[in-house]
Structures are given as C-alpha cells and as structure tokens.
Amino acid sequence: MSRALLRSVLELRTPVTRLPPSFLLPMRSTPARFFNQTTQIIEPAQTADADAIHATLTAARQQLAKQQQQQQQQQPQSTPKKPRLPTEPSLPTPTGPVSESVRTLLPILAAQPGHYITIHIHGQPYLVTEGDSVRLPFKMPGVEPGDVLRLDCAAAIGSRDFTLQGAPYVDGRLFECRAIVTGTEAEPMRVLIKKKRRCRRKTHIRSKHKYTIMRISELKIRSDVSDL
C-alpha cells in the first residue's frame, strides 16, 4: 500500500508533457518563393528595310490597279443577256444522195392511203395521222393560235404495208408535215395540301398548268425523188 502511495506522489511531482491537439497549434508559415526575373532583350528595329518593303508593295499594287483599269477599258460593253427559251436541238441537214432502195420503194409508200408519222416535238414522240389533234404536255413558247408549224423531225413514216424507219430520224426532204396551233388549254385548279408530322400547320400549294393544242393539217410523202 505504501509503495502505491509513493508512486502516485512521484507522478504528481513530475510535469506531464502532453502535446495539444493539432487544430490548436499555430499555423506554420510557408517558405517564401523567389522568382528569377530576366531582362527583356529588344532587338533594334530595321526601319530602313521596312520602308523599302512597304514602298515596293505600294508600287506593285498601283501597277496592278492600272493594268486592270486598262483591261476594263479595252473590253466592249456587254449587252444584257436575254432569257433563253427551251428549243429543240438543231438536227443536221442531210445533203447526201438518197439510197437506191428508198428511191424504189418511196413511190409505192406514197401511193398507199392512210399514212401515219411518228413526229418528235421537244424530244417527245407522237404517233399521228392527218387531221389528228395533239395536246402538248407544256405551253410552247413563242407561238400563237393560227400559226403554222413545219414538223421535220420524224422517226418513222409508214402506211398499212410499208414503213420508212429513220436512223435516228427520217430525211426531212422526203415528206412534208405541217400543224396549225389551235389554241391554249388550261387545266382545273389543283390544290396540294402539305403537312408535317406532329404539326398542325398545313400549306396549300395551288397550280394551274397550260397546254398548247395543235392539229395536223398536212401529211404528204414525196413520190418523185429523182432530183434528190
């Protein structure tokens, strides 16, 4: 018992070295950072070379402007371009002699009744006879009612027993086909409704096309081709 009392007395006499918690300790200052600053090196400006380059560029620009002005003065004044109308490609005019088989069989074809012709108008073929009316799927520009048109682009001419087939077209000197423009026809108004999904808005597109109508007034096949 006496030893325990003595030990406790000794412990009370010796100071207790306990460190306070870390959050109560004073803040430590961070070591200062040092930056090395170097002196800026500035090269001397070459004013003489810069002035020379600037003078050269100015002279070149002035010379280029003078050349462009001279070219514009030499060119004639351009006339305003007119809108081009859709025309059928020009066909080569045959100037060679007619073959012997055509000379022999063409009079027989001309003597038969009920001729037909496959005429091409703006690239579209039309199988017609004399007196038929043709409704073109477009409005032909530059024509008026009463005009007479010479149709000389035919792919075939024939009758009940004979047919003259072109390669690709028949010689225009072997036949004469004329049509009279009778007028222009308009279709009823068309209304197309366009609508997108999940959208209540509707767009109404109205269209009313016009068509040219012509009548085949003459279809004649030459029987005498001795002068060709």
Coordinates of C-alpha atoms in Angstrom, one line a residue:
M1 CA 0.0 0.0 0.0
S2 CA 2.8 2.4 0.9
R3 CA 4.5 1.7 -2.5
A4 CA 1.4 2.7 -4.4
L5 CA 1.1 5.9 -2.5
L6 CA 4.7 6.7 -3.1
R7 CA 4.4 6.1 -6.9
S8 CA 1.3 8.4 -7.1
V9 CA 3.2 11.1 -5.2
L10 CA 6.1 10.9 -7.6
E11 CA 3.8 11.1 -10.6
L12 CA 2.2 14.2 -9.3
R13 CA 5.6 15.9 -8.8
T14 CA 6.8 15.2 -12.4
P15 CA 5.3 17.5 -15.0
V16 CA 3.2 15.8 -17.6
T17 CA 4.4 16.6 -21.2
R18 CA 1.3 16.3 -23.4
L19 CA 1.0 18.0 -26.7
P20 CA -2.1 19.9 -27.5
P21 CA -4.3 18.8 -30.4
S22 CA -3.2 19.7 -33.9
F23 CA -6.0 22.2 -34.6
L24 CA -4.8 24.3 -31.6
L25 CA -1.2 24.6 -32.8
P26 CA -0.2 27.9 -34.5
M27 CA -0.2 27.9 -38.3
R28 CA 3.2 27.4 -39.9
S29 CA 4.3 30.0 -42.5
T30 CA 5.2 28.6 -45.9
P31 CA 8.7 29.3 -47.1
A32 CA 8.8 32.3 -49.5
R33 CA 9.1 31.7 -53.2
F34 CA 11.6 33.6 -55.2
F35 CA 11.2 34.3 -59.0
N36 CA 14.1 34.9 -61.2
Q37 CA 13.4 37.8 -63.5
T38 CA 15.4 38.1 -66.7
T39 CA 15.9 41.3 -68.6
Q40 CA 13.9 41.6 -71.9
I41 CA 16.1 41.7 -75.0
I42 CA 14.7 44.1 -77.6
E43 CA 16.3 43.9 -81.0
P44 CA 16.8 47.2 -82.8
A45 CA 14.1 47.8 -85.5
Q46 CA 15.3 47.8 -89.0
T47 CA 13.5 50.9 -90.2
A48 CA 15.3 51.1 -93.5
D49 CA 14.4 47.6 -94.7
A50 CA 10.7 48.0 -93.6
D51 CA 10.4 51.3 -95.5
A52 CA 11.9 49.7 -98.6
I53 CA 9.5 46.7 -98.5
H54 CA 6.5 49.0 -97.9
A55 CA 7.5 51.1 -100.9
T56 CA 7.8 48.0 -103.2
L57 CA 4.4 46.7 -102.2
T58 CA 2.8 50.1 -102.8
A59 CA 4.3 50.3 -106.3
A60 CA 3.2 46.8 -107.2
R61 CA -0.4 47.5 -106.1
Q62 CA -0.6 50.7 -108.1
Q63 CA 0.7 48.9 -111.2
L64 CA -1.8 46.0 -110.8
A65 CA -4.7 48.5 -110.5
K66 CA -3.6 50.3 -113.7
Q67 CA -3.5 47.0 -115.6
Q68 CA -7.0 46.1 -114.5
Q69 CA -8.3 49.5 -115.5
Q70 CA -6.8 49.2 -118.9
Q71 CA -8.3 45.8 -119.5
Q72 CA -11.7 47.0 -118.5
Q73 CA -11.5 49.9 -120.9
Q74 CA -10.4 47.6 -123.8
Q75 CA -13.3 45.2 -123.3
P76 CA -16.5 46.2 -125.1
Q77 CA -19.6 46.9 -123.2
S78 CA -21.5 43.6 -122.7
T79 CA -25.2 43.6 -123.7
P80 CA -27.7 42.3 -121.1
K81 CA -28.4 38.6 -121.6
K82 CA -31.9 37.6 -122.7
P83 CA -33.6 34.7 -121.1
R84 CA -33.1 31.5 -123.2
L85 CA -36.2 29.7 -124.3
P86 CA -36.2 25.9 -124.4
T87 CA -35.6 25.0 -128.0
E88 CA -35.2 21.6 -129.7
P89 CA -31.6 20.7 -130.6
S90 CA -30.9 21.5 -134.2
L91 CA -30.6 18.5 -136.5
P92 CA -28.0 18.1 -139.2
T93 CA -29.5 18.9 -142.6
P94 CA -28.8 15.9 -144.9
T95 CA -27.2 16.9 -148.1
G96 CA -26.1 13.4 -149.4
P97 CA -27.9 11.5 -152.1
V98 CA -30.9 9.2 -151.3
S99 CA -30.2 5.5 -151.3
E100 CA -31.4 3.4 -154.2
S101 CA -33.8 1.3 -152.0
V102 CA -35.6 4.5 -150.8
R103 CA -35.9 5.7 -154.4
T104 CA -37.5 2.5 -155.4
L105 CA -39.9 1.9 -152.5
L106 CA -40.8 5.5 -151.6
P107 CA -43.3 6.0 -154.6
I108 CA -45.0 2.8 -153.5
L109 CA -45.4 4.1 -150.0
A110 CA -46.7 7.4 -151.3
A111 CA -49.3 5.7 -153.4
Q112 CA -50.9 3.9 -150.5
P113 CA -53.6 5.6 -148.4
G114 CA -53.7 6.2 -144.6
H115 CA -50.2 7.4 -143.8
Y116 CA -49.0 7.8 -140.3
I117 CA -46.0 9.5 -138.9
T118 CA -44.1 9.4 -135.6
I119 CA -43.2 13.0 -135.1
H120 CA -40.8 14.3 -132.3
I121 CA -41.6 17.6 -130.6
H122 CA -39.1 18.7 -128.0
G123 CA -37.8 15.1 -127.7
Q124 CA -41.2 13.5 -127.2
P125 CA -42.6 11.1 -129.8
Y126 CA -46.2 11.5 -131.1
L127 CA -47.8 8.9 -133.4
V128 CA -50.3 10.9 -135.5
T129 CA -52.1 10.9 -138.8
E130 CA -53.6 13.8 -140.9
G131 CA -56.4 15.6 -139.0
D132 CA -55.4 14.5 -135.5
S133 CA -55.2 16.9 -132.7
V134 CA -52.2 16.9 -130.4
R135 CA -52.2 18.2 -126.9
L136 CA -48.6 19.0 -125.8
P137 CA -47.8 18.5 -122.1
F138 CA -46.5 22.1 -121.9
K139 CA -47.1 25.5 -123.2
M140 CA -45.0 26.1 -126.3
P141 CA -43.2 29.4 -126.1
G142 CA -43.3 31.9 -129.0
V143 CA -46.5 30.6 -130.7
E144 CA -50.0 32.0 -131.1
P145 CA -53.3 30.5 -132.3
G146 CA -53.3 30.3 -136.1
D147 CA -49.5 29.8 -136.5
V148 CA -48.5 27.1 -139.0
L149 CA -45.5 24.9 -137.9
R150 CA -43.4 22.7 -140.1
L151 CA -42.6 19.5 -138.3
D152 CA -39.5 18.0 -139.9
C153 CA -38.2 15.7 -137.1
A154 CA -39.8 12.3 -137.7
A155 CA -38.6 8.9 -136.5
A156 CA -40.8 6.8 -138.8
I157 CA -43.3 7.2 -141.7
G158 CA -45.5 4.4 -142.9
S159 CA -48.8 3.0 -144.1
R160 CA -50.5 -0.3 -143.7
D161 CA -47.9 -2.3 -145.7
F162 CA -44.7 -0.2 -145.7
T163 CA -42.7 1.7 -143.1
L164 CA -39.8 4.0 -143.6
Q165 CA -37.7 3.9 -140.4
G166 CA -35.1 6.7 -139.7
A167 CA -31.7 6.3 -138.2
P168 CA -32.5 8.0 -135.9
Y169 CA -34.6 10.4 -138.0
V170 CA -36.0 10.3 -141.5
D171 CA -34.6 12.7 -144.1
G172 CA -36.7 15.8 -144.0
R173 CA -36.7 16.1 -147.8
L174 CA -38.8 13.0 -148.2
F175 CA -42.0 14.3 -146.5
E176 CA -43.9 17.4 -145.5
C177 CA -45.8 17.6 -142.2
R178 CA -47.5 20.8 -141.0
A179 CA -49.5 21.6 -137.9
I180 CA -51.7 24.5 -137.0
V181 CA -51.8 25.9 -133.5
T182 CA -55.4 25.9 -132.5
G183 CA -55.1 27.4 -129.0
T184 CA -54.1 27.0 -125.4
E185 CA -55.9 24.9 -122.8
A186 CA -55.8 25.3 -119.0
E187 CA -56.4 22.5 -116.6
P188 CA -58.6 22.9 -113.4
M189 CA -57.0 24.4 -110.4
R190 CA -55.1 21.9 -108.3
V191 CA -54.7 22.3 -104.6
L192 CA -52.0 20.2 -102.9
I193 CA -52.0 20.1 -99.0
K194 CA -48.7 19.5 -97.4
K195 CA -48.4 18.7 -93.7
K196 CA -45.6 17.5 -91.5
R197 CA -45.9 15.0 -88.7
R198 CA -46.9 16.3 -85.2
C199 CA -47.6 19.7 -86.6
R200 CA -51.0 21.3 -87.1
R201 CA -49.8 23.7 -89.7
K202 CA -50.9 23.0 -93.3
T203 CA -49.5 24.5 -96.5
H204 CA -51.8 24.8 -99.6
I205 CA -50.0 24.8 -102.9
R206 CA -52.1 25.8 -105.9
S207 CA -51.1 25.1 -109.5
K208 CA -52.9 25.6 -112.8
H209 CA -50.9 24.4 -115.9
K210 CA -51.5 25.4 -119.5
Y211 CA -51.1 23.3 -122.6
T212 CA -50.7 24.0 -126.3
I213 CA -53.1 22.3 -128.7
M214 CA -52.2 21.8 -132.4
R215 CA -53.8 20.0 -135.3
I216 CA -52.0 18.1 -138.0
S217 CA -53.2 19.9 -141.2
E218 CA -50.9 18.3 -143.8
L219 CA -49.0 15.0 -144.2
K220 CA -47.6 14.4 -147.6
I221 CA -44.9 12.0 -148.8
R222 CA -42.9 12.9 -151.9
S223 CA -43.3 10.4 -154.8
D224 CA -40.7 11.9 -157.1
V225 CA -37.2 11.9 -155.5
S226 CA -35.2 11.9 -158.8
D227 CA -33.8 15.4 -158.1
L228 CA -32.5 14.4 -154.6

